[in-house]
């Protein structure tokens, strides 16, 4: 499709501030013009020709606007065009502390304050939910450019080795891409937001005079959209991507007072932004032949977004305070230059093999019609180009046999299909004669394959053949005294030998055929192994946990005999006593975690079996559809007035059923992936509980049986040393966890705004993950600081929190 030239759309967003310079910054009545006025400096004398007023006209000025209005103005149209196949880029540019990150990402604490990226994700998945044809697939990546080095902000979300791969910007015919950058498939809005929040926690930020949370890197969040059309049309695929770019802010070192590492970061930021401005100036100049995109990593990555196959929007973030007027002018000049850049977005549309086959079939039909017209003009209207019928094939076969017997001298041929059929019949006759000759030879001789080395060695040992493979004469065998009993000259003996040789071959053929036939009806070997392994885990997990705990107890260090009481109980006996008394709470949590783990594994096995069943059913429907297409093609296709193929009701029902099965398969696969993540997490908790149970038992065992009596007196409730276990009343007075806060928020906030469920769920998961990470790190540092907490609610994984 031909490209249509479009220019870059530019908007300016003014950061709300209490010290807004109303006398210096004026906005036009149409909200597209911004004027800057600066008073002349009296200290420079009467003759002062310095410019004091500037006027900039952009596509829109956003002042005191909400996040929702900003998204509607800047991004909604671009995302809508991306859904139909056009690439898009939104870029936030401005000085440090001007609100770029707030515009792009927003505040994660409040749903209404979310920025462009969460709203774009929501718009994409809303379109996906209402789309029947095409089927839309969404993928996510998050790139950071820090000090001219590429980093993958989502490398912690994958277990593969992509995080260790050296990342590089690569040019290809389809555009620019980053080698080594992980791309994650997402099926729900919540999953995409979870990736966004995870990437945000991995970004580099620092504090300086103008901004307490200053971004120290350029970040590019990319949404890849793939749409496939499959019903009632030629199969085509539409690919597009949305680059959402949060640039690091330009800094004046005299204002920020940066030092050390922050100064080094500011140097790299200003350098890359200077290169970006040089690219903008070069693109705006029509006389420039060469554009130096490779000057920096940032400009190289943005090669397609600046003047390429992309709809581009720039948001210039400025501060309205008088002290920052110079930075404001610089940002507005940059936005004005960007406005003169033209891009050439095209529809990224491709057709796959099935659509190509349909187009070729149509071309074949047209060629047949043209041949029929040509034959009618030369009085060859009786020639046909359709596949041969059974009657025609039988006639050709009869002519070939008559030709070989000498009854006829020629074979009537009028088209290429008949020529091929004649050669086919000749080949069949030759093959039949070869089989008959082989059968006659087998009836008289025992045939041995030369490649069968074991059989050849056996007949050589028997003296039937020599080393060169030639038969040994009877008198030579008798002279050498070699017996020839296995190869008797009687016909019956030869037939018996032939049967013995052929029987294993038949068995092998039968076994291979049966295995091949069963492949279509049985699940694959890997799936069977997984299912068997799951069953083994379910039945053996209880005994395995008991064995692991006892093994850990047996490995505990021995205690000095001078402090050991006269007759302390054995540790296995004491462990059972501990689980019933002081360790009952920990033991209960351990059992509940283990039961949750078993339930997840059981559910995972059920979902896996269901997915396998759906996959086999889909394969059967595909075979049935292929048979329907072949039958329709042989009988002739019916088309309507528009030339579209008309299908019968049965084929239509099969197509719709296949579509439903695919949707069920995708949802089942997504559920299976979630279950695997939950199983891994629950298994980790079970291991933690087991280690905690053992460590607490060791404390209890030492305090109860292995320490001197005077110390035991101090450990009593009235003593000076507190026991190793946390009292239950301390556990019950702890603060509510993230899950409890989310449930309370659901009761109050969500009824007014149901669309915010995915946003808050993703935020809760991210907060829980990082809270859990912090808790585990603190537990590693603990020596004898006890702490145990349970998560309230049904079927919730239980975890430990440190109690201060």
CSV table of C-alpha atoms in Angstrom, one decimal, residues 24 40 59 70 144 159 172 243 310 350 365 417 434 548 578 625 632 684 732 737-738 743 749-750 787 802:
chain,number,residue,atom,x,y,z
A,24,UNK,CA,5.3,36.0,31.0
A,40,UNK,CA,14.3,43.8,29.3
A,59,UNK,CA,-1.5,21.4,17.6
A,70,UNK,CA,-4.7,14.7,27.9
A,144,UNK,CA,15.8,1.5,29.1
A,159,UNK,CA,13.6,-17.5,33.3
A,172,UNK,CA,16.6,-4.8,8.9
A,243,UNK,CA,6.3,3.2,21.0
A,310,UNK,CA,5.0,5.8,11.8
A,350,UNK,CA,0.6,-9.2,4.8
A,365,UNK,CA,-9.8,-21.0,-12.9
A,417,UNK,CA,-3.0,-35.1,-17.9
A,434,UNK,CA,9.1,-56.8,-10.7
A,548,UNK,CA,12.9,-34.1,54.1
A,578,UNK,CA,6.6,-29.8,69.2
A,625,UNK,CA,-12.8,-29.0,6.9
A,632,UNK,CA,-16.3,-28.8,-2.9
A,684,UNK,CA,8.7,-21.8,47.3
A,732,UNK,CA,-3.3,-11.4,65.6
A,737,UNK,CA,-1.7,-7.2,54.2
A,738,UNK,CA,-2.0,-6.2,50.5
A,743,UNK,CA,-10.6,-6.5,49.3
A,749,UNK,CA,-14.0,2.1,45.1
A,750,UNK,CA,-14.6,-0.4,42.4
A,787,UNK,CA,8.2,-13.8,63.1
A,802,UNK,CA,9.1,-10.0,60.0
